[in-house]
XYZ file of C-alpha atoms in Angstrom:
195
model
C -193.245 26.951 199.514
C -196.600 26.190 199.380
C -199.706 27.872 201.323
C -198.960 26.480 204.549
C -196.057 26.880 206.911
C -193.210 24.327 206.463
C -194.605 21.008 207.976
C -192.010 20.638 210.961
C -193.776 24.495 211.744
C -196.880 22.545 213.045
C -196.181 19.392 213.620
C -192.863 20.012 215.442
C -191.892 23.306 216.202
C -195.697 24.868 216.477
C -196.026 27.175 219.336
C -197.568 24.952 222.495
C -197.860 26.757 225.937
C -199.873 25.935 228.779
C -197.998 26.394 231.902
C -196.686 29.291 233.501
C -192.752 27.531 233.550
C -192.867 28.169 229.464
C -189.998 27.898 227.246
C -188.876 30.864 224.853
C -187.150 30.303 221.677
C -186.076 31.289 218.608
C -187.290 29.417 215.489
C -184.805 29.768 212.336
C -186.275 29.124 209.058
C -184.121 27.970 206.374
C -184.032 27.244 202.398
C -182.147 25.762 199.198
C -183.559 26.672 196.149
C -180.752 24.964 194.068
C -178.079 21.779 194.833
C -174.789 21.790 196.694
C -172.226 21.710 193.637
C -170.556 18.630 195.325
C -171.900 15.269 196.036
C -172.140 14.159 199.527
C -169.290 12.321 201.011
C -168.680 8.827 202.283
C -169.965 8.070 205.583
C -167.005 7.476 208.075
C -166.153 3.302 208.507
C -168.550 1.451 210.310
C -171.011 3.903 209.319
C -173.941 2.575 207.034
C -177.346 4.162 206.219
C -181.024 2.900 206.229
C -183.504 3.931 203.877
C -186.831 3.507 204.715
C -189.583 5.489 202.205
C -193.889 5.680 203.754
C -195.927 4.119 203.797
C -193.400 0.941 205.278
C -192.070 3.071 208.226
C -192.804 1.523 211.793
C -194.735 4.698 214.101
C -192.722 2.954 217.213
C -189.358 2.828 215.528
C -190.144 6.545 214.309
C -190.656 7.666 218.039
C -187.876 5.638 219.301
C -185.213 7.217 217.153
C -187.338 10.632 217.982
C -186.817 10.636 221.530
C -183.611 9.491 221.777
C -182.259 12.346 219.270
C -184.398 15.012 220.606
C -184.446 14.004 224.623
C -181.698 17.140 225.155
C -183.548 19.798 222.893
C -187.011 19.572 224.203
C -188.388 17.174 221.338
C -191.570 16.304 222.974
C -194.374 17.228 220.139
C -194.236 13.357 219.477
C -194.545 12.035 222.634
C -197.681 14.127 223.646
C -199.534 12.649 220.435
C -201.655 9.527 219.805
C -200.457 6.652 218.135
C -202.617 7.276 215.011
C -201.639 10.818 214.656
C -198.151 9.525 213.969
C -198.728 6.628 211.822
C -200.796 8.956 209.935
C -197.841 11.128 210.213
C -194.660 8.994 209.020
C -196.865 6.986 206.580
C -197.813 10.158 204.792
C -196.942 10.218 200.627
C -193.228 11.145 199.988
C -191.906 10.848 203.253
C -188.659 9.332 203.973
C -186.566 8.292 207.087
C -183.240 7.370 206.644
C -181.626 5.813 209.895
C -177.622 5.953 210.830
C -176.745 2.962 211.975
C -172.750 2.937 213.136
C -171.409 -0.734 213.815
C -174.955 -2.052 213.777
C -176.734 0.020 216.140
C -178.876 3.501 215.142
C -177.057 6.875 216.270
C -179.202 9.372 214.141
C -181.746 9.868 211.652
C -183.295 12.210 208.966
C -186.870 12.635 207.976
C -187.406 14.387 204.522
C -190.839 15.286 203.088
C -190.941 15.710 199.416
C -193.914 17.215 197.738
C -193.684 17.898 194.088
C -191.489 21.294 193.618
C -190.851 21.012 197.665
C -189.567 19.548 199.694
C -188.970 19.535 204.000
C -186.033 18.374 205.926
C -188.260 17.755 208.515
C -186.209 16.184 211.679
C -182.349 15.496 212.088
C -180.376 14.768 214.453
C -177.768 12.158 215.726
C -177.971 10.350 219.436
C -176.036 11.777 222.128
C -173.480 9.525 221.973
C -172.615 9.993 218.344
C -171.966 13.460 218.732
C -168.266 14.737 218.073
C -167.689 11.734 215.801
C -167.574 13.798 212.724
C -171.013 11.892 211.737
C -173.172 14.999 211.505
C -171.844 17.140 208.683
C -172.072 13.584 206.218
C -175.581 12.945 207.307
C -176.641 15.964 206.304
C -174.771 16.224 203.272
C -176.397 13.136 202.832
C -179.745 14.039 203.595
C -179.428 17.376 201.473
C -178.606 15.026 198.055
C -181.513 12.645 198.682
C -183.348 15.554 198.648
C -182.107 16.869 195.259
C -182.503 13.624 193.752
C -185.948 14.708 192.535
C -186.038 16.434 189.625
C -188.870 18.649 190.037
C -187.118 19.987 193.402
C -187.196 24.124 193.413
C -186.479 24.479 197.281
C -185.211 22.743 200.275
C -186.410 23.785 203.642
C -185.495 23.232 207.373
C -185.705 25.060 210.348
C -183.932 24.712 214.010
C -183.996 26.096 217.331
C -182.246 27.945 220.071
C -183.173 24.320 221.829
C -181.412 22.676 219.600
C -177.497 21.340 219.435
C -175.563 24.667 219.175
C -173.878 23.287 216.154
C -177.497 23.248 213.892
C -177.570 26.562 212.561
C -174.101 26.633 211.392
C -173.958 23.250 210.283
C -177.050 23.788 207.550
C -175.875 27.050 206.792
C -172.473 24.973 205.551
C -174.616 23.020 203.737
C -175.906 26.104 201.500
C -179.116 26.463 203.155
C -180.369 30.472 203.928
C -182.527 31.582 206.655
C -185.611 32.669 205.485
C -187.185 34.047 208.562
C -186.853 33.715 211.795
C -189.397 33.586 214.915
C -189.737 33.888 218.447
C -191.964 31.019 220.020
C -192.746 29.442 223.727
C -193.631 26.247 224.436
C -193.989 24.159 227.739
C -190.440 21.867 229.048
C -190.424 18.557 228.848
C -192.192 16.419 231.816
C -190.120 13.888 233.518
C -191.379 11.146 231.441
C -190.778 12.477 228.507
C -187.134 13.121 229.156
């Protein structure tokens, strides 16, 4: 990767303490430095996907899908931020946010990064309702070939959390992605409004 930590490392999973009731966690850093031999599969009926590539992504719908995914795993970077920090943000080059919708209505999302030879799998997730619905492992999948679709593409990288779903780590794993390192951070809850 290049000479900077992963992007989701300080925009979404930098350390951020302040209070004395502070998180601890475990940050897993993962790569792919070549494609999954097999394509991704269908998405499950009623299932469609949403492509929606920078700078053309709304900030609010970005935060929307955000805190809906993340309101269970302490995804709060977002919501602490200014509105011009995250247009800047999800209109950066490259960037692309893909949105699950099942009959109609979003239940996930994936953010990917590309830059040249890299590239970031930078949030992912589904809403809590779509969980057990056999949605996640085709997302990703999903999310994994759109990354490889660029030619120049030497590596892949994602990390997760202790905060997250249980089911992260060994779900990119399956995918073929390694952990590179892995870190122990603190940060402070989530406030009642952001929940």
């Amino acid at each position: 990767h290049q000479n900077r930590p992963p992007a989701s490392s300080y925009m979404h999973r930098r350390t951020i303490c302040t209070s004395s009731r502070a998180l601890e966690y475990t940050v897993s850093h993962l790569v792919m430095h070549n494609p999954p031999a097999m394509r991704a599969p269908a998405m499950p009926s009623g299932a469609t996907l949403l492509c929606s590539n920078a700078p053309s992504i709304p900030p609010w719908y970005f935060r929307a899908l955000y805190r809906e995914v993340g309101r269970a795993h302490e995804w709060t970077d977002w919501l602490r931020r200014s509105d011009a920090e995250l247009e800047s943000f999800v209109t950066a080059p490259g960037t692309i946010l893909t949105t699950l919708l099942l009959d109609g209505a979003p239940r996930g999302f994936y953010m990917l990064r590309c830059e040249q030879a890299s590239a970031e799998l930078l949030y992912f997730g589904l809403t809590p309702d779509a969980l057990g619905r056999q949605l996640g492992g085709p997302l990703l999948r999903h999310a994994v070939q759109a990354a490889w679709e660029e030619p120049r593409l030497q590596a892949l990288h994602v990390n997760t959390n202790t905060l997250d779903h249980p089911n992260a780590l060994p779900l990119y794993k399956s995918v073929g992605f390694k952990v590179e390192r892995v870190e122990r951070c603190w940060r402070d809850p989530q406030s009642e409004s952001e929940k």
